[in-house]
Coordinates of C-alpha atoms in Angstrom, one line a residue:
M1396 CA 77.0 119.4 111.9
G1397 CA 77.1 118.6 115.6
L1398 CA 80.3 118.7 117.7
G1399 CA 80.4 114.9 118.0
Q1400 CA 80.2 114.4 114.3
F1401 CA 82.9 117.0 113.7
I1402 CA 85.3 115.4 116.1
R1403 CA 84.6 112.0 114.6
R1404 CA 85.3 113.3 111.0
L1405 CA 88.3 115.2 112.2
F1406 CA 89.7 112.2 114.1
D1407 CA 89.2 109.7 111.3
L1408 CA 92.0 111.5 109.4
G1409 CA 94.5 110.1 111.9
A1410 CA 93.2 106.6 111.9
S1411 CA 95.8 105.0 109.7
P1412 CA 96.6 101.3 110.6
A1413 CA 99.9 100.8 112.4
K1414 CA 102.2 98.5 110.6
E1415 CA 105.6 97.4 111.9
T1416 CA 108.3 95.1 110.6
M1417 CA 110.2 92.4 112.3
W1418 CA 113.7 93.1 113.4
D1419 CA 116.3 91.0 115.2
D1420 CA 120.0 90.6 115.0
P1421 CA 120.6 89.6 111.3
P1422 CA 121.7 86.0 110.9
A1423 CA 125.3 85.3 110.1
K1424 CA 126.3 85.7 106.4
V1425 CA 122.8 86.9 105.5
A1426 CA 122.6 90.4 104.0
S1427 CA 120.1 92.8 105.6
P1428 CA 117.2 93.8 103.4
P1429 CA 117.9 97.1 101.5
P1430 CA 116.3 100.2 102.9
V1431 CA 113.1 101.4 101.2
S1432 CA 111.9 104.9 101.8
V1433 CA 108.4 105.0 103.3
T1434 CA 106.0 107.7 102.0
P1435 CA 102.9 108.2 104.1
P1436 CA 99.6 108.2 102.1
P1437 CA 98.2 111.7 101.4
I1438 CA 96.0 113.2 104.0
P1439 CA 92.7 114.5 102.6
P1440 CA 91.7 118.0 103.6
P1441 CA 89.2 118.4 106.3
A1442 CA 85.6 118.7 105.3
S1443 CA 84.2 122.2 105.7
P1444 CA 81.9 122.6 108.6
V1445 CA 78.3 123.2 107.8
S1446 CA 77.1 126.6 109.0
P1447 CA 75.7 127.8 111.2
M1448 CA 78.4 126.6 113.6
T1449 CA 78.0 126.5 117.3
T1450 CA 80.6 128.2 119.6
Q1451 CA 82.0 124.8 120.6
T1452 CA 82.3 123.7 117.0
K1453 CA 84.2 126.9 116.2
R1454 CA 86.5 126.2 119.1
A1455 CA 87.1 122.7 117.9
S1456 CA 87.8 123.9 114.4
A1457 CA 90.8 125.9 115.6
F1458 CA 92.5 122.5 116.2
S1459 CA 91.9 121.1 112.7
G1460 CA 95.2 122.1 111.3
K1461 CA 97.1 120.6 114.2
A1462 CA 95.0 117.4 113.9
I1463 CA 95.9 117.0 110.3
R1464 CA 99.7 117.6 110.9
L1465 CA 99.5 115.1 113.8
A1466 CA 97.6 112.6 111.7
A1467 CA 100.3 112.8 109.0
A1468 CA 103.0 112.3 111.6
T1469 CA 101.1 109.3 113.0
T1470 CA 100.7 107.8 109.5
A1471 CA 104.4 108.3 108.7
A1472 CA 105.5 106.7 112.0
S1473 CA 103.3 103.6 111.5
C1474 CA 103.7 102.7 107.9
G1475 CA 106.4 100.1 107.7
T1476 CA 109.2 101.6 109.8
L1477 CA 110.4 99.5 112.7
W1478 CA 112.0 101.4 115.5
S1479 CA 114.7 99.5 117.3
D1480 CA 115.0 98.9 121.1
T1481 CA 117.7 101.6 121.6
S1482 CA 117.9 101.5 125.4
D1483 CA 121.6 100.6 125.2
E1484 CA 122.6 103.1 122.5
P1485 CA 124.5 106.2 123.2
K1486 CA 122.6 109.4 124.0
G1487 CA 121.6 111.2 120.9
R1488 CA 121.0 108.0 118.9
Q1489 CA 118.0 106.9 120.8
D1490 CA 114.5 107.2 119.2
R1491 CA 116.2 107.3 115.8
P1492 CA 115.1 104.9 113.0
V1493 CA 117.8 102.5 112.1
K1494 CA 117.0 102.7 108.4
A1495 CA 120.0 100.8 107.1
R1496 CA 118.8 97.6 108.7
M1497 CA 115.1 97.9 109.5
S1498 CA 113.2 100.3 107.3
H1499 CA 111.7 98.0 104.7
R1500 CA 108.4 96.5 103.8
I1501 CA 107.7 92.8 104.3
N1502 CA 106.9 90.9 101.1
G1503 CA 106.3 87.2 100.4
S1504 CA 110.0 86.4 99.8
E1505 CA 111.1 88.2 103.0
R1506 CA 108.7 86.5 105.4
F1507 CA 110.1 84.2 108.2
D1508 CA 109.1 80.5 108.4
L1509 CA 109.0 77.9 111.1
N1510 CA 112.7 77.0 110.7
E1511 CA 113.7 80.7 111.3
L1512 CA 111.4 80.8 114.3
A1513 CA 113.2 77.7 115.8
R1514 CA 116.6 79.2 115.0
R1515 CA 115.8 82.5 116.7
L1516 CA 114.5 80.7 119.8
G1517 CA 117.5 78.4 119.9
M1518 CA 115.4 75.2 119.8
G1519 CA 114.8 72.4 117.4
L1520 CA 111.7 72.6 115.4
D1521 CA 110.3 69.3 116.6
E1522 CA 111.0 70.3 120.2
L1523 CA 109.2 73.6 119.7
Q1524 CA 106.2 72.0 118.1
R1525 CA 105.9 69.4 120.9
V1526 CA 105.7 72.0 123.7
E1527 CA 102.6 71.2 125.8
V1528 CA 100.3 74.2 126.2
R1529 CA 98.8 73.8 129.7
Y1530 CA 97.8 76.4 132.3
R1531 CA 96.8 76.3 135.9
E1532 CA 94.0 78.8 136.6
F1533 CA 93.3 80.4 140.0
G1534 CA 91.8 83.6 141.4
V1535 CA 93.2 86.2 143.7
P1536 CA 91.0 88.8 145.5
K1537 CA 91.0 92.4 144.2
R1538 CA 91.4 95.3 146.6
T1539 CA 88.2 96.8 145.2
G1540 CA 86.3 93.5 145.5
G1541 CA 85.7 90.6 143.3
M1542 CA 88.3 88.2 141.9
R1543 CA 91.1 88.5 139.4
W1544 CA 91.6 85.3 137.5
L1545 CA 95.2 84.3 136.5
A1546 CA 96.5 81.6 134.2
D1547 CA 99.9 80.2 135.2
P1548 CA 101.6 78.3 132.3
N1549 CA 103.4 75.0 133.0
A1550 CA 107.2 75.1 133.5
A1551 CA 108.1 74.0 129.9
L1552 CA 105.7 76.5 128.3
K1553 CA 106.8 79.3 130.5
A1554 CA 110.4 78.7 129.5
V1555 CA 109.5 78.9 125.8
Q1556 CA 107.4 82.1 126.5
R1557 CA 110.4 83.7 128.1
R1558 CA 112.5 82.9 125.1
I1559 CA 109.9 84.5 122.8
L1560 CA 109.8 87.5 125.1
H1561 CA 113.6 88.1 125.2
R1562 CA 114.5 87.0 121.7
L1563 CA 111.6 88.2 119.6
L1564 CA 109.4 90.7 121.4
R1565 CA 112.0 92.8 123.3
R1566 CA 113.4 94.3 120.1
L1567 CA 110.0 95.5 118.8
R1568 CA 108.8 99.0 119.6
A1569 CA 105.4 99.8 121.1
H1570 CA 103.8 103.2 120.8
D1571 CA 105.3 105.9 122.9
A1572 CA 102.1 106.4 124.8
A1573 CA 102.4 102.8 126.2
R1574 CA 104.1 103.4 129.6
G1575 CA 103.4 100.1 131.5
Y1576 CA 105.4 97.0 131.0
E1577 CA 108.1 98.9 129.1
R1578 CA 111.8 98.9 130.1
G1579 CA 112.9 102.3 131.3
R1580 CA 109.3 103.4 131.9
S1581 CA 107.6 103.8 135.2
I1582 CA 104.5 105.4 136.9
V1583 CA 106.4 108.6 137.0
D1584 CA 106.8 108.6 133.2
N1585 CA 103.1 107.9 132.9
A1586 CA 102.1 110.8 135.2
R1587 CA 104.5 113.5 134.1
P1588 CA 102.9 114.4 130.8
H1589 CA 99.7 115.3 132.6
C1590 CA 101.0 117.9 135.0
R1591 CA 99.3 121.3 135.3
A1592 CA 96.4 120.4 133.0
A1593 CA 93.0 122.0 133.1
V1594 CA 91.3 118.6 132.9
V1595 CA 92.5 115.1 133.6
L1596 CA 90.3 112.3 132.2
K1597 CA 90.9 108.7 133.3
M1598 CA 89.3 105.7 131.7
D1599 CA 89.7 102.0 132.4
I1600 CA 89.5 99.1 130.0
R1601 CA 87.4 96.2 131.2
E1602 CA 89.1 92.8 131.3
F1603 CA 92.1 94.1 129.4
F1604 CA 94.1 90.9 128.8
H1605 CA 91.1 88.7 128.4
S1606 CA 89.6 91.1 125.8
T1607 CA 92.8 91.0 123.7
A1608 CA 91.8 88.3 121.2
A1609 CA 94.1 85.7 119.8
D1610 CA 93.1 86.7 116.2
R1611 CA 94.7 90.1 116.9
V1612 CA 97.9 88.5 118.2
R1613 CA 98.0 86.3 115.1
A1614 CA 97.4 89.2 112.8
Y1615 CA 100.2 91.1 114.5
F1616 CA 102.8 88.3 114.1
Q1617 CA 101.9 88.1 110.4
A1618 CA 102.1 91.8 110.0
I1619 CA 105.7 91.9 111.3
G1620 CA 106.9 89.2 108.9
W1621 CA 106.1 85.7 110.1
K1622 CA 104.5 83.3 107.6
K1623 CA 101.1 81.9 108.7
P1624 CA 102.4 78.6 110.1
A1625 CA 104.9 80.4 112.2
A1626 CA 102.4 83.0 113.3
D1627 CA 99.9 80.2 114.2
L1628 CA 102.5 78.5 116.3
L1629 CA 103.5 81.7 118.1
T1630 CA 99.9 82.5 118.8
K1631 CA 99.3 79.0 120.1
L1632 CA 102.3 79.4 122.5
C1633 CA 101.3 82.9 123.7
T1634 CA 97.5 82.7 124.0
H1635 CA 95.0 80.6 126.0
E1636 CA 91.3 80.1 125.2
N1637 CA 91.6 82.6 122.3
R1638 CA 92.9 85.5 124.4
L1639 CA 96.0 86.7 126.2
P1640 CA 96.4 84.9 129.5
Q1641 CA 97.0 87.1 132.5
G1642 CA 100.0 85.4 134.0
A1643 CA 102.0 84.5 130.9
P1644 CA 105.4 86.3 130.6
T1645 CA 104.6 87.3 127.1
S1646 CA 101.2 88.9 127.7
P1647 CA 102.2 92.3 129.0
R1648 CA 104.6 93.0 126.1
L1649 CA 102.2 91.7 123.5
S1650 CA 99.4 93.8 125.0
N1651 CA 101.4 96.9 124.1
L1652 CA 102.6 95.7 120.7
V1653 CA 99.2 94.7 119.3
N1654 CA 97.7 98.0 120.6
F1655 CA 100.0 100.2 118.6
H1656 CA 97.1 101.2 116.4
L1657 CA 94.8 102.0 119.3
D1658 CA 97.5 104.1 121.0
A1659 CA 98.2 106.0 117.8
R1660 CA 94.6 106.9 117.2
L1661 CA 94.0 108.0 120.8
S1662 CA 97.2 110.0 120.8
A1663 CA 96.0 111.8 117.6
L1664 CA 92.7 112.5 119.2
A1665 CA 94.3 114.1 122.3
G1666 CA 96.9 115.9 120.3
A1667 CA 94.2 117.5 118.1
F1668 CA 93.0 119.3 121.2
G1669 CA 96.5 120.2 122.5
G1670 CA 96.3 117.4 125.0
Q1671 CA 98.3 114.4 126.1
Y1672 CA 97.5 110.7 126.2
T1673 CA 99.2 107.8 128.0
R1674 CA 98.2 104.2 128.7
Y1675 CA 99.5 102.2 131.7
A1676 CA 98.2 98.7 131.0
D1677 CA 94.4 99.1 131.1
D1678 CA 94.5 102.6 132.6
M1679 CA 94.1 105.3 129.9
T1680 CA 94.8 108.9 130.9
F1681 CA 94.1 112.1 128.9
S1682 CA 94.9 115.6 129.9
L1683 CA 93.4 118.7 128.1
P1684 CA 94.5 122.3 128.3
T1685 CA 91.0 123.8 128.4
E1686 CA 87.6 122.8 129.8
D1687 CA 84.6 122.4 127.5
R1688 CA 81.8 120.3 128.8
E1689 CA 80.2 119.5 125.5
G1690 CA 83.5 118.9 123.9
L1691 CA 84.5 116.6 126.8
R1692 CA 81.4 114.5 126.4
A1693 CA 82.1 114.1 122.7
F1694 CA 85.7 113.3 123.5
I1695 CA 84.6 110.5 125.8
R1696 CA 82.1 109.2 123.3
V1697 CA 84.7 109.0 120.5
T1698 CA 87.2 107.3 122.8
K1699 CA 84.6 104.6 123.6
D1700 CA 83.9 104.1 119.9
V1701 CA 87.6 103.7 119.1
C1702 CA 88.1 101.1 122.0
R1703 CA 85.0 99.3 120.9
E1704 CA 86.3 99.0 117.3
T1705 CA 89.5 97.4 118.8
G1706 CA 87.5 94.9 120.8
Y1707 CA 87.5 96.6 124.2
T1708 CA 84.8 98.0 126.5
L1709 CA 85.3 100.7 129.1
H1710 CA 84.1 100.9 132.7
Q1711 CA 81.2 103.3 132.5
K1712 CA 80.9 104.9 135.9
R1713 CA 83.1 103.8 138.7
K1714 CA 86.4 104.1 136.9
L1715 CA 85.5 107.0 134.6
Q1716 CA 87.0 110.0 136.3
V1717 CA 87.1 113.7 135.2
R1718 CA 89.3 115.9 137.5
R1719 CA 89.6 119.6 137.0
A1720 CA 92.4 121.9 138.1
H1721 CA 90.6 122.8 141.4
E1722 CA 90.3 119.1 142.3
R1723 CA 93.0 116.6 143.1
Q1724 CA 94.3 115.2 139.8
Q1725 CA 95.9 111.8 140.4
V1726 CA 97.5 109.6 137.7
T1727 CA 98.8 106.1 138.6
G1728 CA 98.9 107.0 142.3
L1729 CA 100.7 110.4 141.8
V1730 CA 99.3 113.8 142.2
V1731 CA 99.8 116.0 139.0
N1732 CA 98.1 119.3 139.8
D1733 CA 101.5 121.0 139.9
R1734 CA 104.2 118.4 139.4
A1735 CA 104.2 114.6 139.7
N1736 CA 104.4 113.9 143.5
L1737 CA 103.2 111.5 146.1
P1738 CA 99.9 112.3 147.7
R1739 CA 100.2 114.3 150.9
R1740 CA 98.8 111.5 153.0
T1741 CA 101.4 109.1 151.6
R1742 CA 104.3 111.5 152.2
R1743 CA 103.2 111.9 155.9
W1744 CA 103.0 108.2 156.3
L1745 CA 106.4 107.7 154.8
R1746 CA 108.0 110.3 157.1
A1747 CA 106.4 108.5 160.1
V1748 CA 107.8 105.2 159.0
E1749 CA 111.3 106.8 158.6
H1750 CA 111.0 108.3 162.1
R1751 CA 110.0 105.0 163.7
I1752 CA 113.0 103.3 162.1
A1753 CA 115.4 106.1 163.1
T1754 CA 114.2 105.8 166.7
G1755 CA 114.6 102.0 166.8
R1756 CA 110.9 101.2 166.9
P1757 CA 109.2 98.5 164.8
S1758 CA 108.0 99.5 161.4
T1759 CA 105.4 98.3 158.9
L1760 CA 108.0 98.3 156.1
T1761 CA 111.1 96.1 155.7
A1762 CA 114.4 97.7 154.8
R1763 CA 114.0 96.6 151.2
Q1764 CA 110.5 98.0 150.9
L1765 CA 111.8 101.3 152.3
Q1766 CA 114.6 101.4 149.8
G1767 CA 111.9 101.1 147.1
W1768 CA 110.0 104.1 148.4
H1769 CA 113.2 106.1 148.5
A1770 CA 114.0 105.2 144.9
L1771 CA 110.5 106.3 143.9
R1772 CA 111.0 109.6 145.7
R1773 CA 114.3 110.2 144.0
M1774 CA 112.7 109.5 140.6
L1775 CA 110.1 112.1 141.4
E1776 CA 112.7 114.7 142.4
Q1777 CA 114.7 114.1 139.2
A1778 CA 111.5 114.5 137.1
T1779 CA 110.9 118.0 138.3

């Protein structure tokens, strides 16, 4: 059995679908659903490798036990348990499942209908169904060349999308590997797990928002408890031309929520090799503790297959980067060879700007922009 086949078979053990349930503040005088314990499905034992085994395959086999344990944890975490948005809870209670109110499976009698949707959004049902779905499309030039096409919703639709974001989507939990568009997360949180790695692998999803299909959004709304008419209306309000519109307030959050399954699978793949995985919007980053050329090629191949199964394609050359320890490893603009830090050139430029301001000379930054750079620098210092 080749290394690629072995990795594929090993990784498939962790490919359990991510299921979540809807949670919001319970309506007045309505009892919360009773808790139901969730038992993950049994994980089959790994297939025995066919001998003779190559040196690389033997090395990969050493991670099989870890892969199985991680696959089991991934399955348990994604089979029907909703994790609350606990950003306001006291320290020590965060990242803890609120089982008394949320750990339950959705069945036909517990699904939410159009009237419940209107109630949660604080609107009349007729008013909600009459919202005009209209966008203004325009392009902005990219720094790297080409155009980025945005779709700006009309004022009424944007107001409804903001209600959906704050009243429905905010309380749902994306996978921990999703670091972009998440409250309390920043580029520092995205870069920190990849410090002092032997290899940092960066991959970029092509046309990330436009490749997130409306069918996946509809399936997600149904999976978390909305009946089909309500899921259809939510999908109509949150998508444009059968995809997530880049420019709608709901698109960034939905892009994380519907990709829980993708993030769980790629986290299991990285964890099987003792590595780390994070995703900041369309930028995926993996860090591995050892360097193995053949294993790395197989790793990239499997990652492409997983993304393709989800409906995404990856940039093949220009944005596929492999950086080893003797090279500058950079994640979301921060150098991670030793600790997360600004690049040397940026630090020198920032010191020059501060000197010009201190000496009363004109600067390329406003006072507000400089405060932002200072805040980023403090975050980096606190992360060490």
